[in-house]
């Protein structure tokens, strides 16, 4: 297990902000996971678990504890029969590599989530999703290290409490309790079926596409995302910065009355694209305190020259305020904040007898 001291969080996260973390530990095996949490407990330090840093925002004061990076690698086909594939990947695998593996074998279920940045272990934590798919639709189980008991456990989908960007892993009393070792999904042979998400349907219409195989959906989604979203390896950004806004039927009716486009669910409720709201407020391309709203996708904030978390916070509040004033809707930030809490994971963990 690799141990580093006083590592800048700005170098671990794609938004490239944040002071130093006291320790950074890289976990490459299940034994490393046990040792990493024991390391934190013995020193009485809080823990922050992280994959690729695409959904984490660092603060200027840094993190006074142990950042545990998931570097577990490997992908295996558990079973392949009757048009289905059970696929298992380790938590440190790059998410998009996992998607590519499935698509190249003709299996559908995660292809619309191509080139989402981050690791496989982070996918169920946030219940990532794009273009009408989310990981909750495909996931079967996760293997995780339970920091409360010091044991490895397997959790089924029905134990994860998954909804839009919320799960047992990031919400409530179990937030931060589980270090995800591996993820297992069930995929099916065949093509993605309509109705397609608006931007994907637009691409299909413009290019006359009729091939909806996993491999071709992946190609289309990758082209759409590459055009709109900056590569976090090259441009400092946390990807989609605001969650889409979900409204009940009354809220959806009110939104349509205001001329706000939305995706309707069967029960009449709806989902509003937050990027549309930001753009409608005239903020697309605007720079604020070194943070710029992308001129390609208003849902994305780019760190051009900001040096502090305060700069990002000021830009965020200006955007949230503008949307609230114009539409009466409240935007919710998607990336999580790296802060230390009392009674955090390392202090919960019991010594194994």
Short mmCIF file of C-alpha atoms in Angstrom, two decimals:
data_model
loop_
_atom_site.label_atom_id
_atom_site.label_comp_id
_atom_site.label_asym_id
_atom_site.label_seq_id
_atom_site.Cartn_x
_atom_site.Cartn_y
_atom_site.Cartn_z
CA UNK A 1 0.00 0.00 0.00
CA UNK A 2 1.41 3.34 -1.04
CA UNK A 3 1.35 6.05 1.65
CA UNK A 4 1.96 9.74 0.97
CA UNK A 5 1.88 12.73 3.30
CA UNK A 6 0.73 16.33 2.74
CA UNK A 7 -0.65 15.81 -0.75
CA UNK A 8 -2.51 18.66 -2.46
CA UNK A 9 -6.16 17.82 -3.05
CA UNK A 10 -6.04 20.06 -6.10
CA UNK A 11 -3.89 17.36 -7.70
CA UNK A 12 -6.38 14.60 -6.85
CA UNK A 13 -9.60 16.22 -8.09
CA UNK A 14 -10.56 17.30 -11.58
CA UNK A 15 -11.76 20.75 -10.43
CA UNK A 16 -8.17 21.31 -9.21
CA UNK A 17 -8.98 23.15 -6.02
CA UNK A 18 -8.10 22.36 -2.43
CA UNK A 19 -5.29 22.40 0.12
CA UNK A 20 -3.28 19.47 1.43
CA UNK A 21 -4.55 16.15 2.70
CA UNK A 22 -2.58 14.91 5.70
CA UNK A 23 -2.27 11.38 4.28
CA UNK A 24 -3.15 9.75 0.97
CA UNK A 25 -3.26 5.94 0.82
CA UNK A 26 -3.58 3.94 -2.40
CA UNK A 27 -5.48 0.67 -1.99
CA UNK A 28 -4.54 -2.01 -4.52
CA UNK A 29 -5.85 -5.14 -2.76
CA UNK A 30 -8.49 -6.20 -0.26
CA UNK A 31 -5.78 -6.54 2.37
CA UNK A 32 -4.77 -2.95 1.64
CA UNK A 33 -8.34 -1.85 2.33
CA UNK A 34 -8.25 -3.40 5.79
CA UNK A 35 -4.87 -1.86 6.53
CA UNK A 36 -5.89 1.57 5.23
CA UNK A 37 -8.83 1.90 7.59
CA UNK A 38 -6.77 0.49 10.47
CA UNK A 39 -4.12 3.12 9.68
CA UNK A 40 -6.72 5.89 10.05
CA UNK A 41 -8.28 4.41 13.21
CA UNK A 42 -4.97 4.01 14.99
CA UNK A 43 -4.29 7.72 14.45
CA UNK A 44 -7.84 8.84 15.22
CA UNK A 45 -8.17 10.48 11.81
CA UNK A 46 -11.23 10.99 9.60
CA UNK A 47 -11.38 9.22 6.24
CA UNK A 48 -12.38 10.31 2.77
CA UNK A 49 -12.81 7.61 0.09
CA UNK A 50 -12.23 8.59 -3.51
CA UNK A 51 -11.86 7.19 -7.01
CA UNK A 52 -10.85 9.50 -9.83
CA UNK A 53 -11.79 12.75 -8.08
CA UNK A 54 -14.27 13.82 -10.76
CA UNK A 55 -17.12 14.32 -8.30
CA UNK A 56 -15.21 15.80 -5.34
CA UNK A 57 -14.52 19.43 -4.46
CA UNK A 58 -11.58 20.27 -2.22
CA UNK A 59 -11.56 23.12 0.30
CA UNK A 60 -8.73 25.59 0.84
CA UNK A 61 -7.98 24.29 4.33
CA UNK A 62 -7.35 20.81 2.95
CA UNK A 63 -8.34 17.59 4.69
CA UNK A 64 -6.92 16.78 8.16
CA UNK A 65 -7.21 13.04 7.75
CA UNK A 66 -6.69 10.10 5.42
CA UNK A 67 -7.76 10.10 1.77
CA UNK A 68 -8.11 6.51 0.57
CA UNK A 69 -7.82 6.10 -3.20
CA UNK A 70 -9.44 3.04 -4.76
CA UNK A 71 -6.87 1.45 -7.10
CA UNK A 72 -8.32 -2.06 -7.23
CA UNK A 73 -8.25 -3.30 -10.83
CA UNK A 74 -9.68 -6.17 -12.86
CA UNK A 75 -12.76 -7.17 -14.89
CA UNK A 76 -14.23 -10.66 -15.25
CA UNK A 77 -17.23 -12.26 -16.94
CA UNK A 78 -18.95 -14.18 -14.16
CA UNK A 79 -21.53 -15.82 -16.43
CA UNK A 80 -22.61 -15.52 -20.04
CA UNK A 81 -25.67 -17.46 -21.17
CA UNK A 82 -29.19 -17.11 -22.62
CA UNK A 83 -28.48 -13.64 -23.95
CA UNK A 84 -27.31 -12.26 -20.62
CA UNK A 85 -23.92 -11.45 -19.17
CA UNK A 86 -23.05 -11.05 -15.50
CA UNK A 87 -20.03 -8.76 -15.44
CA UNK A 88 -17.90 -7.97 -12.38
CA UNK A 89 -15.30 -5.23 -12.11
CA UNK A 90 -13.08 -4.00 -9.31
CA UNK A 91 -13.76 -0.63 -7.76
CA UNK A 92 -10.69 1.13 -9.10
CA UNK A 93 -11.40 0.26 -12.73
CA UNK A 94 -12.01 3.24 -14.99
CA UNK A 95 -15.76 3.40 -15.56
CA UNK A 96 -15.50 4.02 -19.30
CA UNK A 97 -13.17 1.04 -19.78
CA UNK A 98 -15.82 -1.12 -18.11
CA UNK A 99 -18.51 0.25 -20.44
CA UNK A 100 -16.29 -0.36 -23.47
CA UNK A 101 -15.68 -3.96 -22.38
CA UNK A 102 -19.44 -4.62 -22.30
CA UNK A 103 -20.27 -2.79 -25.53
CA UNK A 104 -17.61 -4.56 -27.57
CA UNK A 105 -19.29 -7.84 -26.62
CA UNK A 106 -22.71 -6.61 -27.72
CA UNK A 107 -24.34 -6.25 -24.30
CA UNK A 108 -26.76 -3.45 -23.50
CA UNK A 109 -27.49 -1.72 -20.18
CA UNK A 110 -24.74 0.82 -19.61
CA UNK A 111 -23.78 2.03 -23.12
CA UNK A 112 -25.57 5.41 -22.77
CA UNK A 113 -23.27 6.18 -19.83
CA UNK A 114 -20.14 6.12 -21.98
CA UNK A 115 -17.23 8.43 -21.11
CA UNK A 116 -18.62 9.52 -17.77
CA UNK A 117 -15.41 10.26 -15.86
CA UNK A 118 -14.48 8.39 -12.71
CA UNK A 119 -14.14 4.85 -11.43
CA UNK A 120 -16.44 1.85 -11.29
CA UNK A 121 -16.54 1.90 -7.49
CA UNK A 122 -17.87 5.46 -7.52
CA UNK A 123 -20.70 4.63 -9.97
CA UNK A 124 -23.14 3.08 -7.46
CA UNK A 125 -22.30 5.65 -4.79
CA UNK A 126 -23.71 8.47 -6.91
CA UNK A 127 -26.02 6.26 -8.98
CA UNK A 128 -24.50 7.78 -12.10
CA UNK A 129 -26.64 8.11 -15.18
CA UNK A 130 -26.92 9.67 -18.62
CA UNK A 131 -29.22 9.67 -21.65
CA UNK A 132 -31.97 7.68 -19.96
CA UNK A 133 -29.81 5.02 -18.28
CA UNK A 134 -28.45 4.84 -14.75
CA UNK A 135 -26.38 2.25 -12.95
CA UNK A 136 -29.37 1.26 -10.78
CA UNK A 137 -31.00 -0.33 -13.83
CA UNK A 138 -28.10 -2.74 -14.36
CA UNK A 139 -26.51 -3.30 -10.98
CA UNK A 140 -26.82 -6.67 -9.27
CA UNK A 141 -24.58 -6.28 -6.22
CA UNK A 142 -21.49 -4.70 -4.75
CA UNK A 143 -18.77 -6.19 -2.61
CA UNK A 144 -17.63 -3.70 0.00
CA UNK A 145 -15.56 -3.30 3.13
CA UNK A 146 -17.89 -2.34 5.96
CA UNK A 147 -15.99 0.17 8.08
CA UNK A 148 -18.38 -0.32 11.01
CA UNK A 149 -17.76 -4.03 11.38
CA UNK A 150 -14.37 -4.42 9.72
CA UNK A 151 -15.81 -7.18 7.51
CA UNK A 152 -16.26 -7.60 3.76
CA UNK A 153 -19.93 -7.78 2.78
CA UNK A 154 -22.02 -8.26 -0.36
CA UNK A 155 -24.98 -5.91 -0.81
CA UNK A 156 -27.76 -6.57 -3.30
CA UNK A 157 -29.50 -3.87 -5.30
CA UNK A 158 -32.46 -3.83 -2.91
CA UNK A 159 -30.09 -2.91 -0.07
CA UNK A 160 -28.67 0.18 -1.79
CA UNK A 161 -31.70 2.56 -1.65
CA UNK A 162 -30.99 3.91 -5.13
CA UNK A 163 -32.78 6.93 -6.59
CA UNK A 164 -31.68 9.91 -8.68
CA UNK A 165 -28.12 10.71 -7.50
CA UNK A 166 -28.96 9.36 -4.03
CA UNK A 167 -28.05 5.99 -2.54
CA UNK A 168 -27.39 4.38 0.80
CA UNK A 169 -23.70 5.04 0.12
CA UNK A 170 -23.96 8.83 -0.01
CA UNK A 171 -27.07 9.69 2.01
CA UNK A 172 -28.16 9.11 5.59
CA UNK A 173 -26.41 7.39 8.47
CA UNK A 174 -24.56 4.94 6.19
CA UNK A 175 -22.97 7.65 4.02
CA UNK A 176 -19.26 6.88 3.86
CA UNK A 177 -19.62 3.56 5.65
CA UNK A 178 -18.78 1.25 2.74
CA UNK A 179 -15.57 1.10 0.70
CA UNK A 180 -16.64 -0.50 -2.57
CA UNK A 181 -14.31 -3.30 -3.63
CA UNK A 182 -16.20 -4.62 -6.68
CA UNK A 183 -19.39 -4.05 -8.66
CA UNK A 184 -21.46 -6.69 -10.47
CA UNK A 185 -23.96 -5.83 -13.22
CA UNK A 186 -26.39 -7.81 -15.38
CA UNK A 187 -26.50 -6.88 -19.07
CA UNK A 188 -28.51 -8.18 -22.02
CA UNK A 189 -27.73 -8.79 -25.66
CA UNK A 190 -29.60 -6.54 -28.03
CA UNK A 191 -30.23 -2.91 -28.87
CA UNK A 192 -31.28 0.09 -26.83
CA UNK A 193 -34.95 0.78 -27.52
CA UNK A 194 -36.74 4.15 -27.92
CA UNK A 195 -37.85 6.55 -26.65
CA UNK A 196 -34.36 8.02 -26.62
CA UNK A 197 -33.20 10.94 -24.51
CA UNK A 198 -33.73 14.27 -26.30
CA UNK A 199 -30.11 15.05 -27.24
CA UNK A 200 -29.49 11.45 -28.34
CA UNK A 201 -32.65 11.48 -30.47
CA UNK A 202 -31.52 14.75 -32.05
CA UNK A 203 -28.19 13.17 -32.99
CA UNK A 204 -29.97 10.10 -34.40
CA UNK A 205 -32.26 12.28 -36.54
CA UNK A 206 -29.45 14.51 -37.79
CA UNK A 207 -27.21 11.59 -38.76
CA UNK A 208 -29.89 9.20 -39.97
CA UNK A 209 -28.79 6.53 -37.53
CA UNK A 210 -30.64 3.20 -37.51
CA UNK A 211 -28.08 1.05 -35.69
CA UNK A 212 -28.89 1.11 -31.96
CA UNK A 213 -26.45 -1.61 -30.95
CA UNK A 214 -24.47 -1.02 -27.73
CA UNK A 215 -21.32 -0.30 -29.72
CA UNK A 216 -23.00 2.31 -31.92
CA UNK A 217 -24.94 3.93 -29.07
CA UNK A 218 -21.60 4.22 -27.29
CA UNK A 219 -20.10 5.89 -30.37
CA UNK A 220 -22.98 8.37 -30.62
CA UNK A 221 -23.02 9.21 -26.91
CA UNK A 222 -19.24 9.62 -26.89
CA UNK A 223 -19.42 12.09 -29.77
CA UNK A 224 -22.23 14.06 -28.12
CA UNK A 225 -20.47 14.22 -24.76
CA UNK A 226 -17.06 15.02 -26.27
CA UNK A 227 -18.59 17.98 -28.09
CA UNK A 228 -20.28 19.36 -24.98
CA UNK A 229 -18.17 18.30 -22.02
CA UNK A 230 -14.50 19.14 -21.45
CA UNK A 231 -11.98 16.35 -20.93
CA UNK A 232 -11.15 16.56 -17.18
CA UNK A 233 -7.61 15.43 -17.99
CA UNK A 234 -7.14 18.61 -20.01
CA UNK A 235 -9.61 21.14 -18.57
CA UNK A 236 -10.29 21.71 -14.87
CA UNK A 237 -13.93 20.84 -14.37
CA UNK A 238 -16.18 18.59 -12.28
CA UNK A 239 -18.36 17.68 -15.25
CA UNK A 240 -22.07 18.32 -14.76
CA UNK A 241 -22.10 20.67 -11.78
CA UNK A 242 -25.83 20.80 -11.06
CA UNK A 243 -28.34 17.98 -10.76
CA UNK A 244 -31.36 18.03 -13.00
CA UNK A 245 -34.46 19.36 -11.28
CA UNK A 246 -37.21 16.84 -10.53
CA UNK A 247 -40.74 18.18 -10.10
CA UNK A 248 -44.07 16.58 -9.27
CA UNK A 249 -47.03 16.76 -11.67
CA UNK A 250 -48.08 20.21 -10.45
CA UNK A 251 -44.52 21.43 -10.79
CA UNK A 252 -44.23 19.92 -14.25
CA UNK A 253 -47.48 21.62 -15.32
CA UNK A 254 -46.20 24.93 -13.96
CA UNK A 255 -42.87 24.50 -15.76
CA UNK A 256 -44.58 23.84 -19.07
CA UNK A 257 -46.73 26.92 -18.53
CA UNK A 258 -43.48 28.92 -18.25
CA UNK A 259 -42.20 27.39 -21.48
CA UNK A 260 -39.61 25.24 -19.74
CA UNK A 261 -38.88 22.02 -21.65
CA UNK A 262 -38.89 18.85 -19.57
CA UNK A 263 -38.97 15.07 -19.73
CA UNK A 264 -42.33 13.74 -18.51
CA UNK A 265 -42.63 10.54 -16.49
CA UNK A 266 -45.62 8.22 -16.70
CA UNK A 267 -47.10 9.64 -13.49
CA UNK A 268 -47.00 13.18 -14.85
CA UNK A 269 -43.96 14.30 -12.88
CA UNK A 270 -40.98 15.60 -14.80
CA UNK A 271 -37.26 16.21 -15.06
CA UNK A 272 -35.91 19.62 -16.06
CA UNK A 273 -32.47 20.02 -17.58
CA UNK A 274 -30.53 22.33 -15.28
CA UNK A 275 -28.26 23.38 -18.11
CA UNK A 276 -31.27 24.78 -19.97
CA UNK A 277 -32.21 26.83 -16.91
CA UNK A 278 -28.70 28.26 -16.56
CA UNK A 279 -28.53 29.11 -20.25
CA UNK A 280 -31.99 30.71 -20.15
CA UNK A 281 -30.66 33.06 -17.46
CA UNK A 282 -28.06 34.33 -19.92
CA UNK A 283 -25.14 32.78 -18.05
CA UNK A 284 -23.73 30.49 -20.74
CA UNK A 285 -20.10 31.47 -21.32
CA UNK A 286 -20.04 33.93 -18.41
CA UNK A 287 -16.92 34.12 -16.22
CA UNK A 288 -17.22 34.71 -12.46
CA UNK A 289 -14.25 34.75 -10.06
CA UNK A 290 -12.12 32.62 -12.38
CA UNK A 291 -14.94 30.12 -12.95
CA UNK A 292 -16.59 30.09 -16.38
CA UNK A 293 -19.92 28.59 -17.36
CA UNK A 294 -19.05 26.48 -20.40
CA UNK A 295 -20.11 28.00 -23.70
CA UNK A 296 -20.86 24.49 -24.99
CA UNK A 297 -22.87 23.11 -22.08
CA UNK A 298 -24.21 25.48 -19.44
CA UNK A 299 -24.39 22.66 -16.90
CA UNK A 300 -20.59 22.58 -16.77
CA UNK A 301 -18.41 24.95 -14.73
CA UNK A 302 -14.78 25.31 -15.81
CA UNK A 303 -12.01 26.44 -13.50
CA UNK A 304 -10.04 28.83 -15.70
CA UNK A 305 -8.12 30.74 -13.03
CA UNK A 306 -9.84 30.28 -9.66
CA UNK A 307 -7.41 29.54 -6.85
CA UNK A 308 -9.76 29.11 -3.90
CA UNK A 309 -12.94 27.32 -2.98
CA UNK A 310 -14.42 30.74 -2.16
CA UNK A 311 -14.19 31.66 -5.86
CA UNK A 312 -16.13 28.55 -6.84
CA UNK A 313 -18.71 29.10 -4.08
CA UNK A 314 -19.32 32.69 -5.22
CA UNK A 315 -19.85 31.61 -8.83
CA UNK A 316 -22.17 28.81 -7.73
CA UNK A 317 -24.32 31.13 -5.63
CA UNK A 318 -24.64 33.64 -8.45
CA UNK A 319 -25.92 30.91 -10.77
CA UNK A 320 -28.27 29.38 -8.20
CA UNK A 321 -29.63 32.82 -7.35
CA UNK A 322 -30.27 33.73 -10.98
CA UNK A 323 -32.22 30.51 -11.64
CA UNK A 324 -34.24 30.88 -8.44
CA UNK A 325 -35.14 34.48 -9.27
CA UNK A 326 -36.16 33.78 -12.87
CA UNK A 327 -37.89 30.42 -12.50
CA UNK A 328 -38.48 29.84 -8.80
CA UNK A 329 -36.49 26.59 -9.02
CA UNK A 330 -33.56 25.64 -6.80
CA UNK A 331 -30.47 24.07 -8.34
CA UNK A 332 -28.66 21.45 -6.29
CA UNK A 333 -24.92 20.92 -6.65
CA UNK A 334 -23.84 17.46 -7.85
CA UNK A 335 -20.16 17.21 -6.73
CA UNK A 336 -19.60 16.45 -3.05
CA UNK A 337 -17.52 18.56 -0.69
CA UNK A 338 -14.44 17.04 0.93
CA UNK A 339 -14.90 17.98 4.57
CA UNK A 340 -14.07 16.18 7.80
CA UNK A 341 -16.94 15.28 10.12
CA UNK A 342 -16.82 14.05 13.66
CA UNK A 343 -17.68 10.38 14.13
CA UNK A 344 -16.59 9.66 10.59
CA UNK A 345 -15.81 6.29 9.04
CA UNK A 346 -12.51 5.62 10.75
CA UNK A 347 -13.92 6.26 14.21
CA UNK A 348 -16.89 3.97 13.55
CA UNK A 349 -14.78 0.99 12.66
CA UNK A 350 -14.50 -1.64 15.34
CA UNK A 351 -11.38 -3.67 15.82
CA UNK A 352 -11.74 -7.16 14.41
CA UNK A 353 -11.63 -9.73 17.18
#
